[in-house]
Coordinates of C-alpha atoms in Angstrom, one line a residue:
M1 CA 0.1 0.0 0.2
N2 CA 1.4 3.3 -1.0
V3 CA -0.2 6.0 1.4
V4 CA 1.1 9.2 0.8
G5 CA 3.6 11.3 2.6
T6 CA 5.2 8.0 3.8
S7 CA 9.1 7.8 4.3
A8 CA 9.9 11.2 2.4
A9 CA 12.6 13.3 3.6
P10 CA 12.1 17.1 2.4
A11 CA 14.7 18.0 -0.5
A12 CA 16.6 21.4 -0.8
E13 CA 15.5 21.4 -4.3
S14 CA 13.0 23.9 -5.2
F15 CA 11.3 25.6 -8.3
D16 CA 9.4 28.6 -8.7
F17 CA 6.5 26.8 -10.4
I18 CA 5.5 23.3 -10.6
C19 CA 3.4 21.9 -13.6
V20 CA 1.7 18.7 -12.5
G21 CA 1.0 17.2 -16.0
S22 CA 2.4 18.2 -19.6
G23 CA -1.0 17.7 -21.3
M24 CA -2.7 20.1 -23.2
G25 CA -3.2 22.9 -20.6
A26 CA 0.1 22.3 -18.5
S27 CA 1.9 22.7 -21.3
I28 CA 0.4 26.2 -22.8
V29 CA 0.7 27.5 -19.2
A30 CA 4.5 26.2 -18.8
K31 CA 5.4 28.0 -22.2
K32 CA 3.9 31.2 -20.8
L33 CA 5.8 31.0 -17.7
L34 CA 9.0 30.4 -19.6
D35 CA 8.5 33.3 -21.9
V36 CA 8.9 35.7 -18.5
K37 CA 12.4 34.8 -18.9
K38 CA 12.9 35.1 -15.2
Y39 CA 11.6 32.1 -13.1
S40 CA 12.3 28.1 -12.8
V41 CA 9.5 25.8 -13.9
L42 CA 9.3 22.1 -13.0
V43 CA 7.0 19.9 -15.2
L44 CA 6.5 16.8 -13.5
E45 CA 5.1 14.2 -16.1
A46 CA 3.8 10.3 -14.8
G47 CA 4.5 8.9 -18.2
V48 CA 7.0 8.6 -20.6
E49 CA 9.0 11.1 -23.2
S50 CA 6.7 11.5 -26.5
L51 CA 9.0 13.7 -28.6
H52 CA 10.3 11.6 -31.7
A53 CA 8.5 8.6 -30.3
P54 CA 7.3 6.8 -33.6
E55 CA 4.4 5.0 -31.8
V56 CA 2.5 8.4 -31.5
E57 CA 3.9 10.2 -34.5
Y58 CA 0.9 10.1 -36.8
I59 CA -2.5 10.8 -36.1
D60 CA -3.6 7.1 -37.6
T61 CA -1.9 5.6 -34.7
Q62 CA -4.2 6.9 -31.9
V63 CA -6.4 3.9 -31.4
L64 CA -3.6 1.4 -31.1
V65 CA -1.7 3.8 -28.4
A66 CA -4.6 5.2 -26.6
R67 CA -5.2 1.5 -25.4
G68 CA -1.5 0.7 -25.1
A69 CA -0.1 0.7 -21.3
K70 CA 3.0 2.4 -22.2
F71 CA 1.1 5.4 -23.5
A72 CA -2.1 5.7 -21.6
W73 CA -3.8 5.7 -18.3
N74 CA -6.5 3.0 -18.7
F75 CA -9.3 4.0 -16.2
T76 CA -12.4 1.9 -16.1
T77 CA -15.9 3.3 -14.7
I78 CA -17.8 1.5 -11.9
P79 CA -20.9 -0.1 -13.8
E80 CA -23.3 2.8 -15.5
P81 CA -26.8 2.5 -14.7
G82 CA -28.1 4.2 -18.0
L83 CA -26.1 1.7 -19.9
L84 CA -27.6 -1.3 -18.2
G85 CA -24.9 -1.9 -15.8
K86 CA -21.7 -1.9 -18.4
T87 CA -18.5 -0.5 -17.6
T88 CA -16.9 1.8 -19.6
E89 CA -13.2 2.7 -20.4
A90 CA -11.8 6.3 -19.7
L91 CA -8.4 6.6 -22.0
F92 CA -6.3 9.4 -21.0
G93 CA -2.6 10.1 -22.2
R94 CA -0.1 9.0 -20.1
L95 CA 3.1 10.6 -21.8
T96 CA 4.6 14.1 -22.6
G97 CA 1.6 15.8 -24.1
G98 CA -0.8 14.0 -22.5
S99 CA -3.9 13.0 -24.4
S100 CA -3.0 15.5 -27.4
A101 CA -0.1 13.4 -28.0
H102 CA -2.2 9.9 -28.7
N103 CA -5.8 11.4 -29.6
S104 CA -7.6 12.0 -33.0
G105 CA -6.0 15.8 -32.8
Q106 CA -9.4 17.2 -33.9
W107 CA -9.6 21.0 -33.3
T108 CA -13.3 22.2 -32.4
R109 CA -13.9 25.6 -31.0
G110 CA -17.2 24.6 -30.3
S111 CA -20.0 27.0 -30.7
P112 CA -20.3 30.6 -29.6
E113 CA -23.4 29.6 -27.0
D114 CA -20.9 27.6 -25.2
Y115 CA -18.5 30.4 -24.3
N116 CA -20.8 32.8 -23.5
E117 CA -22.5 30.3 -21.2
Y118 CA -19.0 29.6 -19.8
A119 CA -19.2 33.7 -19.2
K120 CA -22.4 33.6 -17.5
L121 CA -21.2 30.5 -15.1
M122 CA -18.1 32.6 -14.5
N123 CA -19.6 36.1 -14.1
D124 CA -16.7 36.8 -16.4
S125 CA -17.3 38.6 -19.7
S126 CA -13.7 38.0 -21.0
W127 CA -15.1 34.4 -21.7
E128 CA -17.8 35.4 -24.2
Y129 CA -16.9 34.6 -27.9
H130 CA -16.7 37.5 -29.2
N131 CA -14.0 38.8 -26.7
L132 CA -11.7 35.7 -27.3
K133 CA -10.3 36.8 -30.5
N134 CA -6.9 37.6 -29.2
V135 CA -6.8 33.9 -27.6
F136 CA -7.5 31.9 -30.7
E137 CA -4.9 34.2 -32.5
Q138 CA -2.5 33.0 -30.0
L139 CA -3.4 29.6 -30.3
E140 CA -4.1 29.0 -34.3
A141 CA -2.1 28.8 -37.3
S142 CA -5.1 27.9 -39.4
P143 CA -4.9 26.1 -42.6
K144 CA -4.4 28.7 -46.1
D145 CA -8.2 28.3 -46.7
S146 CA -9.3 29.6 -43.6
D147 CA -11.6 32.7 -43.0
F148 CA -8.7 34.8 -41.5
S149 CA -11.6 37.4 -40.3
L150 CA -12.1 34.8 -37.6
R151 CA -9.3 32.6 -37.2
G152 CA -5.6 32.7 -35.9
K153 CA -2.9 33.0 -38.9
R154 CA 0.5 32.6 -36.6
G155 CA -0.5 30.7 -33.5
V156 CA 1.4 28.0 -31.6
F157 CA -0.7 25.2 -33.2
P158 CA -0.2 24.1 -36.8
L159 CA -3.7 23.1 -38.0
T160 CA -4.3 21.5 -41.1
R161 CA -7.4 20.3 -42.9
V162 CA -8.1 17.1 -44.7
D163 CA -7.5 17.6 -48.4
S164 CA -10.8 17.3 -50.8
D165 CA -9.7 14.3 -52.5
D166 CA -12.5 12.5 -54.5
Y167 CA -13.6 10.3 -51.5
T168 CA -13.6 13.2 -49.1
S169 CA -15.5 15.4 -51.8
R170 CA -18.0 12.7 -52.2
L171 CA -18.8 12.6 -48.4
L172 CA -19.2 16.3 -48.6
K173 CA -21.1 16.4 -51.8
A174 CA -23.6 13.7 -50.1
G175 CA -24.7 16.2 -47.2
P176 CA -27.3 18.2 -48.9
D177 CA -29.3 14.9 -49.2
A178 CA -29.4 15.0 -45.5
G179 CA -29.8 18.5 -45.2
Y180 CA -26.1 19.4 -44.6
E181 CA -24.5 22.5 -46.1
P182 CA -20.9 21.7 -47.4
V183 CA -18.4 24.2 -46.1
V184 CA -14.6 24.3 -46.1
D185 CA -13.8 25.4 -42.5
Y186 CA -16.5 24.4 -40.1
N187 CA -14.6 26.5 -37.2
S188 CA -15.9 30.0 -39.0
A189 CA -19.0 28.4 -40.1
L190 CA -19.8 27.6 -36.3
G191 CA -18.3 30.8 -35.2
K192 CA -21.0 32.9 -37.4
G193 CA -23.7 30.9 -35.8
K194 CA -24.0 28.2 -38.6
T195 CA -25.6 24.6 -38.0
D196 CA -26.4 21.7 -40.3
V197 CA -23.1 21.7 -42.1
I198 CA -20.7 19.1 -43.2
S199 CA -16.8 19.9 -43.6
P200 CA -13.3 18.2 -44.1
F201 CA -11.7 17.1 -40.6
E202 CA -9.4 19.4 -39.2
F203 CA -6.5 18.7 -37.0
V204 CA -3.4 19.8 -35.2
G205 CA -0.5 18.6 -36.9
V206 CA 1.2 18.5 -40.5
E207 CA 0.9 16.0 -43.2
G208 CA -0.8 13.4 -40.5
R209 CA 1.9 14.1 -38.2
R210 CA 0.7 15.2 -35.3
S211 CA 1.9 18.1 -32.9
S212 CA 0.9 17.2 -29.3
S213 CA 0.8 20.5 -26.9
Y214 CA 3.9 19.2 -25.3
E215 CA 5.6 19.4 -28.7
A216 CA 4.0 22.9 -29.8
N217 CA 4.9 24.7 -26.4
L218 CA 7.9 22.9 -25.0
G219 CA 9.5 21.2 -27.7
D220 CA 11.8 23.8 -28.5
A221 CA 12.8 24.6 -25.2
V222 CA 13.2 21.1 -24.5
R223 CA 15.6 20.5 -27.4
K224 CA 17.8 23.5 -26.6
G225 CA 17.9 23.2 -23.0
N226 CA 16.1 26.3 -21.7
K227 CA 17.8 27.0 -18.4
Y228 CA 14.3 28.2 -16.9
L229 CA 12.9 24.5 -17.6
T230 CA 13.0 21.1 -16.0
V231 CA 11.1 18.3 -17.4
R232 CA 10.7 15.2 -15.4
T233 CA 9.2 11.8 -17.1
Q234 CA 7.8 9.0 -15.0
A235 CA 7.2 11.2 -12.1
F236 CA 4.0 10.2 -10.7
V237 CA 2.5 12.8 -8.4
T238 CA 1.3 11.8 -5.1
K239 CA -0.3 14.7 -3.5
I240 CA 0.5 18.6 -3.2
I241 CA 2.2 19.3 0.2
I242 CA 0.1 22.3 1.8
D243 CA 0.6 24.2 5.1
P244 CA -2.2 23.3 7.4
Q245 CA -1.7 26.6 9.1
T246 CA -1.4 29.1 6.2
K247 CA -3.2 26.9 3.5
R248 CA -0.4 27.6 1.0
A249 CA 1.2 25.2 -1.3
T250 CA 4.9 24.5 -0.1
G251 CA 5.7 21.8 -2.5
V252 CA 5.0 18.4 -4.5
E253 CA 5.1 14.8 -3.3
Y254 CA 6.2 12.6 -6.2
R255 CA 7.2 8.9 -6.8
D256 CA 10.2 8.2 -9.2
E257 CA 8.5 5.4 -11.4
T258 CA 12.2 3.8 -12.3
T259 CA 13.4 3.8 -8.7
G260 CA 9.9 3.8 -6.7
Q261 CA 11.4 6.6 -4.5
I262 CA 9.3 8.9 -3.0
K263 CA 10.6 12.7 -3.5
I264 CA 9.6 16.2 -2.6
V265 CA 10.4 19.3 -4.6
Q266 CA 9.3 22.9 -2.9
V267 CA 7.6 25.7 -5.0
K268 CA 8.1 29.0 -4.2
K269 CA 5.1 30.2 -6.0
E270 CA 2.6 28.2 -7.3
V271 CA 1.6 24.6 -8.3
I272 CA -0.4 24.2 -11.7
V273 CA -2.2 21.2 -11.5
G274 CA -2.8 19.9 -14.9
A275 CA -3.3 16.3 -14.6
G276 CA -6.7 15.9 -16.6
A277 CA -10.2 15.5 -15.4
I278 CA -9.7 11.8 -13.2
N279 CA -6.3 12.3 -11.9
T280 CA -6.7 16.0 -11.0
P281 CA -9.4 15.7 -8.5
K282 CA -7.8 12.7 -7.3
I283 CA -4.7 14.6 -6.1
L284 CA -6.3 17.3 -4.8
Q285 CA -8.5 14.7 -2.7
L286 CA -5.6 13.1 -1.5
S287 CA -3.9 16.4 -0.5
G288 CA -6.7 17.1 1.8
I289 CA -8.8 19.4 -0.5
G290 CA -12.5 18.2 -1.1
N291 CA -15.6 16.9 0.5
P292 CA -14.9 16.4 4.0
D293 CA -16.8 13.4 4.5
L294 CA -15.1 11.6 1.5
L295 CA -11.7 12.7 3.1
E296 CA -12.3 11.5 6.5
K297 CA -13.6 8.2 5.4
H298 CA -10.4 7.4 3.7
G299 CA -8.1 8.8 6.8
I300 CA -6.9 12.0 4.9
P301 CA -6.5 15.2 7.1
V302 CA -8.9 17.9 5.8
I303 CA -6.9 20.8 4.6
A304 CA -9.4 22.8 2.8
E305 CA -13.2 21.7 2.3
N306 CA -14.0 22.2 -1.2
N307 CA -17.3 20.0 -2.1
A308 CA -16.9 20.9 -6.0
V309 CA -14.0 18.4 -5.9
G310 CA -14.6 15.6 -8.2
E311 CA -18.2 16.7 -8.8
N312 CA -19.8 17.5 -12.1
L313 CA -18.0 14.9 -14.3
S314 CA -19.3 15.1 -18.0
N315 CA -18.2 13.5 -21.0
G316 CA -19.4 13.1 -24.8
M317 CA -21.4 9.9 -26.2
G318 CA -21.4 8.4 -29.4
V319 CA -23.3 5.8 -31.2
P320 CA -21.5 3.7 -34.0
V321 CA -22.9 3.2 -37.4
F322 CA -21.0 1.1 -39.9
Y323 CA -22.0 0.7 -44.0
L324 CA -20.4 -1.7 -46.0
A325 CA -19.2 -0.8 -49.6
N326 CA -18.9 -2.7 -52.6
R327 CA -15.4 -2.3 -53.1
A328 CA -12.2 -0.7 -51.6
L329 CA -12.7 2.8 -50.4
P330 CA -9.9 5.4 -51.4
V331 CA -9.1 6.4 -48.2
R332 CA -6.0 8.7 -47.0
T333 CA -3.8 8.1 -44.2
Y334 CA -5.9 10.4 -41.8
Y335 CA -7.9 9.1 -38.9
N336 CA -11.0 11.0 -40.0
Q337 CA -12.3 12.5 -43.4
A338 CA -15.4 14.6 -42.6
V339 CA -17.6 16.2 -39.8
I340 CA -21.4 16.9 -39.7
W341 CA -22.2 19.6 -37.1
G342 CA -26.1 19.8 -36.6
S343 CA -28.9 21.1 -34.4
L344 CA -31.9 18.8 -33.2
K345 CA -34.0 21.8 -33.1
D346 CA -34.7 24.1 -36.1
G347 CA -32.5 27.2 -35.6
G348 CA -31.0 26.0 -32.2
R349 CA -27.6 25.7 -31.3
V350 CA -25.0 22.9 -32.4
D351 CA -25.7 19.7 -30.0
Y352 CA -24.5 17.0 -32.3
E353 CA -21.6 15.8 -34.6
I354 CA -21.4 12.9 -36.8
M355 CA -17.7 12.0 -37.3
V356 CA -17.2 10.3 -40.9
S357 CA -14.5 8.1 -41.8
G358 CA -13.1 4.9 -43.5
R359 CA -12.9 1.6 -41.7
R360 CA -11.5 -1.8 -42.5
Q361 CA -14.3 -4.2 -43.0
A362 CA -13.0 -6.7 -40.2
Q363 CA -12.6 -3.9 -37.4
W364 CA -16.3 -2.4 -37.5
G365 CA -17.3 -3.9 -34.2
A366 CA -14.2 -1.3 -32.6
L367 CA -12.5 1.7 -33.5
A368 CA -9.9 0.6 -36.3
P369 CA -6.4 0.6 -35.8
A370 CA -3.5 2.2 -38.1
P371 CA -4.0 1.5 -41.7
V372 CA -2.1 -1.5 -43.2
G373 CA -3.5 -1.2 -46.7
L374 CA -6.1 0.9 -48.3
E375 CA -7.4 -2.0 -50.1
Q376 CA -8.7 -3.3 -46.7
Y377 CA -11.1 -0.2 -46.2
R378 CA -14.5 -1.0 -47.2
A379 CA -16.5 0.1 -44.3
I380 CA -17.9 3.6 -43.5
H381 CA -17.8 4.6 -40.1
L382 CA -20.4 7.1 -38.8
N383 CA -20.1 8.2 -35.0
A384 CA -23.4 9.5 -33.9
I385 CA -22.2 12.0 -30.7
L386 CA -24.2 14.0 -28.5
S387 CA -22.4 17.0 -27.9
N388 CA -23.8 18.2 -24.4
P389 CA -25.3 15.6 -22.6
K390 CA -27.1 16.4 -19.2
A391 CA -25.6 13.6 -17.5
R392 CA -23.1 14.5 -14.8
G393 CA -20.9 12.0 -12.5
H394 CA -18.1 12.1 -10.3
V395 CA -14.7 11.2 -9.7
Y396 CA -13.8 10.0 -5.8
I397 CA -10.7 8.6 -4.3
T398 CA -11.2 5.0 -2.6
S399 CA -8.6 5.0 -0.3
A400 CA -5.7 7.0 0.7
D401 CA -3.6 4.6 -1.1
V402 CA -2.2 6.5 -4.1
D403 CA -2.4 3.5 -6.5
A404 CA -6.0 2.4 -5.6
P405 CA -8.2 3.4 -8.8
A406 CA -10.6 6.1 -8.3
E407 CA -14.5 5.7 -8.2
I408 CA -15.5 7.0 -11.4
L409 CA -18.9 7.3 -12.8
N410 CA -19.8 9.3 -16.0
N411 CA -23.7 8.4 -15.2
Y412 CA -24.4 8.1 -18.9
L413 CA -28.0 8.4 -20.0
A414 CA -29.1 8.3 -16.5
D415 CA -30.7 11.7 -16.8
P416 CA -34.2 11.3 -15.0
L417 CA -36.3 12.3 -18.1
N418 CA -34.4 10.0 -20.4
E419 CA -33.4 13.5 -22.7
D420 CA -29.9 12.2 -23.4
V421 CA -31.0 8.7 -24.6
E422 CA -33.6 10.3 -26.7
K423 CA -31.5 12.8 -28.1
L424 CA -28.9 10.1 -29.0
R425 CA -31.4 8.0 -30.6
Q426 CA -32.3 11.2 -32.7
V427 CA -28.5 11.7 -33.6
A428 CA -28.2 8.1 -34.7
E429 CA -31.2 8.1 -36.9
H430 CA -29.7 11.3 -38.6
A431 CA -26.5 9.7 -39.0
I432 CA -28.2 6.7 -40.7
E433 CA -30.1 9.2 -42.9
Y434 CA -26.6 10.5 -43.9
G435 CA -25.4 7.4 -44.6
S436 CA -28.4 6.5 -46.7
S437 CA -28.0 9.5 -49.2
R438 CA -28.5 8.6 -52.8
L439 CA -25.0 9.5 -53.8
L440 CA -23.2 7.5 -51.6
A441 CA -25.5 4.5 -52.1
S442 CA -25.3 4.8 -55.9
E443 CA -21.3 5.2 -55.7
Y444 CA -20.7 2.3 -53.2
S445 CA -24.0 0.2 -53.3
L446 CA -23.6 0.7 -49.4
K447 CA -25.5 -1.9 -47.1
R448 CA -25.7 -0.8 -43.4
V449 CA -24.5 -3.5 -41.3
I450 CA -24.6 -1.8 -37.7
P451 CA -27.2 -1.2 -36.9
A452 CA -28.4 -4.2 -39.3
E453 CA -30.7 -3.0 -42.0
G454 CA -34.5 -3.1 -40.5
Q455 CA -33.0 -3.1 -37.0
V456 CA -35.1 -0.7 -34.8
V457 CA -32.9 2.0 -33.1
D458 CA -35.0 2.8 -29.9
H459 CA -33.6 3.6 -26.3
D460 CA -32.7 0.1 -25.5
Y461 CA -30.6 -0.3 -28.6
V462 CA -28.9 3.1 -27.7
R463 CA -28.3 2.3 -24.1
R464 CA -26.6 -1.3 -25.4
N465 CA -24.6 0.2 -27.9
A466 CA -23.3 3.8 -26.8
V467 CA -19.8 4.6 -26.1
G468 CA -17.9 7.1 -24.3
L469 CA -15.5 9.6 -26.4
S470 CA -12.8 10.0 -23.2
H471 CA -13.7 13.6 -23.6
H472 CA -14.0 14.1 -19.6
L473 CA -14.4 17.6 -18.2
G474 CA -15.7 19.3 -15.4
T475 CA -14.4 17.7 -12.1
C476 CA -12.7 21.2 -11.0
S477 CA -15.1 23.3 -12.5
M478 CA -14.7 26.9 -13.1
G479 CA -17.6 28.7 -10.9
T480 CA -17.5 26.4 -8.3
C481 CA -14.2 24.2 -7.4
V482 CA -11.9 27.3 -8.7
D483 CA -12.3 31.1 -8.8
S484 CA -12.4 33.5 -11.5
S485 CA -8.5 33.4 -11.7
F486 CA -8.3 29.5 -11.7
S487 CA -7.3 29.3 -8.1
V488 CA -8.5 26.3 -6.1
R489 CA -10.9 27.6 -3.2
G490 CA -9.6 27.2 0.3
V491 CA -6.1 27.1 -0.4
K492 CA -3.4 29.5 -2.0
G493 CA -0.7 29.0 -4.4
V494 CA -2.6 26.0 -6.3
R495 CA -4.4 26.8 -9.6
I496 CA -6.2 24.3 -12.1
G497 CA -4.9 24.2 -15.6
D498 CA -6.6 21.6 -17.8
G499 CA -10.2 20.1 -18.9
S500 CA -11.4 19.5 -15.6
L501 CA -11.9 23.5 -15.4
I502 CA -14.8 23.0 -18.4
P503 CA -18.1 23.1 -16.8
F504 CA -19.6 21.0 -19.7
Q505 CA -19.1 19.6 -23.1
P506 CA -18.4 22.1 -25.7
A507 CA -20.1 21.6 -29.2
G508 CA -17.3 18.9 -30.6
H509 CA -14.2 17.9 -29.2
P510 CA -12.5 19.8 -26.3
M511 CA -9.2 20.2 -27.1
A512 CA -9.7 23.9 -27.9
V513 CA -11.6 25.0 -25.2
V514 CA -9.2 23.6 -22.6
A515 CA -6.1 25.5 -24.7
V516 CA -8.3 28.5 -24.4
A517 CA -8.6 28.1 -20.5
A518 CA -4.9 27.4 -20.2
T519 CA -3.8 30.6 -22.4
K520 CA -6.0 32.4 -20.2
L521 CA -4.4 31.1 -17.1
G522 CA -1.1 31.8 -18.6
N523 CA -1.6 35.1 -19.6
L524 CA -3.0 35.9 -16.2
L525 CA 0.0 34.3 -14.5
A526 CA 2.6 36.2 -16.8
K527 CA 0.9 39.3 -15.8
E528 CA 0.7 38.6 -12.0
Y529 CA 4.2 37.7 -11.8
S530 CA 6.1 39.9 -14.8
G531 CA 3.8 43.0 -14.7
H532 CA 2.8 43.0 -18.2
H533 CA 1.2 40.6 -20.8
I534 CA 3.2 37.8 -22.4
K535 CA 2.1 36.5 -25.7
L536 CA 2.6 32.8 -26.7
A537 CA 5.5 32.7 -29.1
T538 CA 4.1 32.2 -32.7
A539 CA 4.9 30.3 -35.8
E540 CA 6.3 31.6 -38.5

């Protein structure tokens, strides 16, 4: 049993800032602090180094890597009542770059309504969509055919749009049959308030190669040996050390995974926790921050009462739909080819997404691994996704043992009025309508295989076949767990910089909104500790 705080002697080593994790948010914040060129920054990553690792170089590898023990936290939920008692997996990157180093890399801003709602929850107008243009400019190096009146041009993340080859063009041209307008740039279209569009897939990277947040923000600093930066991999953080009298963070305890040794590093200014929506609340709870009843149950001294820690867990859900073509599909080596964005209400906000991709015939029972031969691709996979489910779950520690798995409950499809399951059923029907379009049927003689032709898609079907997306958010939410400066309520010198901040799922994938939050935090820290605003370095 590995209980936090055992057999660890304080060390003299200290840093100005300590970042727990190196994922999408933590890497952005670390880069902001480095740009001040004044403060030492320690990044502690529980996983391995990802720079130049061939296993994670290409977007196509995401499914194999996501489930590999070397690169992933393979969390499992407790039985989900809304899924008829099934457990589900929660996959997070366990390597530098976090999940941004092993996921599909989709860059989706979301809809303006998402950000405007975040602004209301935070009582902070800087979160309103029209006030975030400067933030997106710092983040986006958008594709050349983007609408640059709305998009960033020289930001830190290189963005690529799937080329409109013959196959992708056919996917787009099939859109109007099902009521979807083909557009080039879905991020601009959504930003203008459009819904019911189909567009090429946009991802973070170049020519199929991913660019994780760690690579984009800290890669050069690591390679050039930036004197202000220290990165330690296989450094599993066990708790934040907080003075019980002053309530201020004084250091971080971690375990060197190569030796098993427990080490302590002191912090002079602040700890930024960016370990993701599962591990961040777990670390806080093990550190004595959380619901007193939960902490006392496991013998952890209460440092600060914060009942929002570990609550409000949200995640996107999808129902897979597969069609079999009469011949091989000319699939390019990208994970997805096109994306549909729609609204279940006329004139409503975007609330569903359908991801369109090619799949190998033998792999339609699960997401496909990396390409082997294009001739094997005979299945069109439509992942019908409900963007903003009502269901909320939790993450609770189950022991003072740092290695004991947390209790994770997504609470999928468990809202009392069955709104989520009905909406997801409707999204699946929209996916079927698109897959049955005249153009695709005539071009590829498609046969629906999942669900089978004639099979009724009802609530029971959805509950039996729905899958989670590993887009977990909200467990240290803005407006409840943290204040407007991203500081954890009840303690000093601890801020959150990851997806656990985001109160609910945006329209689409959450990488971009997490990057927005981290950039705002980084800007705030840079201003507080240098007296002026520091911009992220931009790509030329």
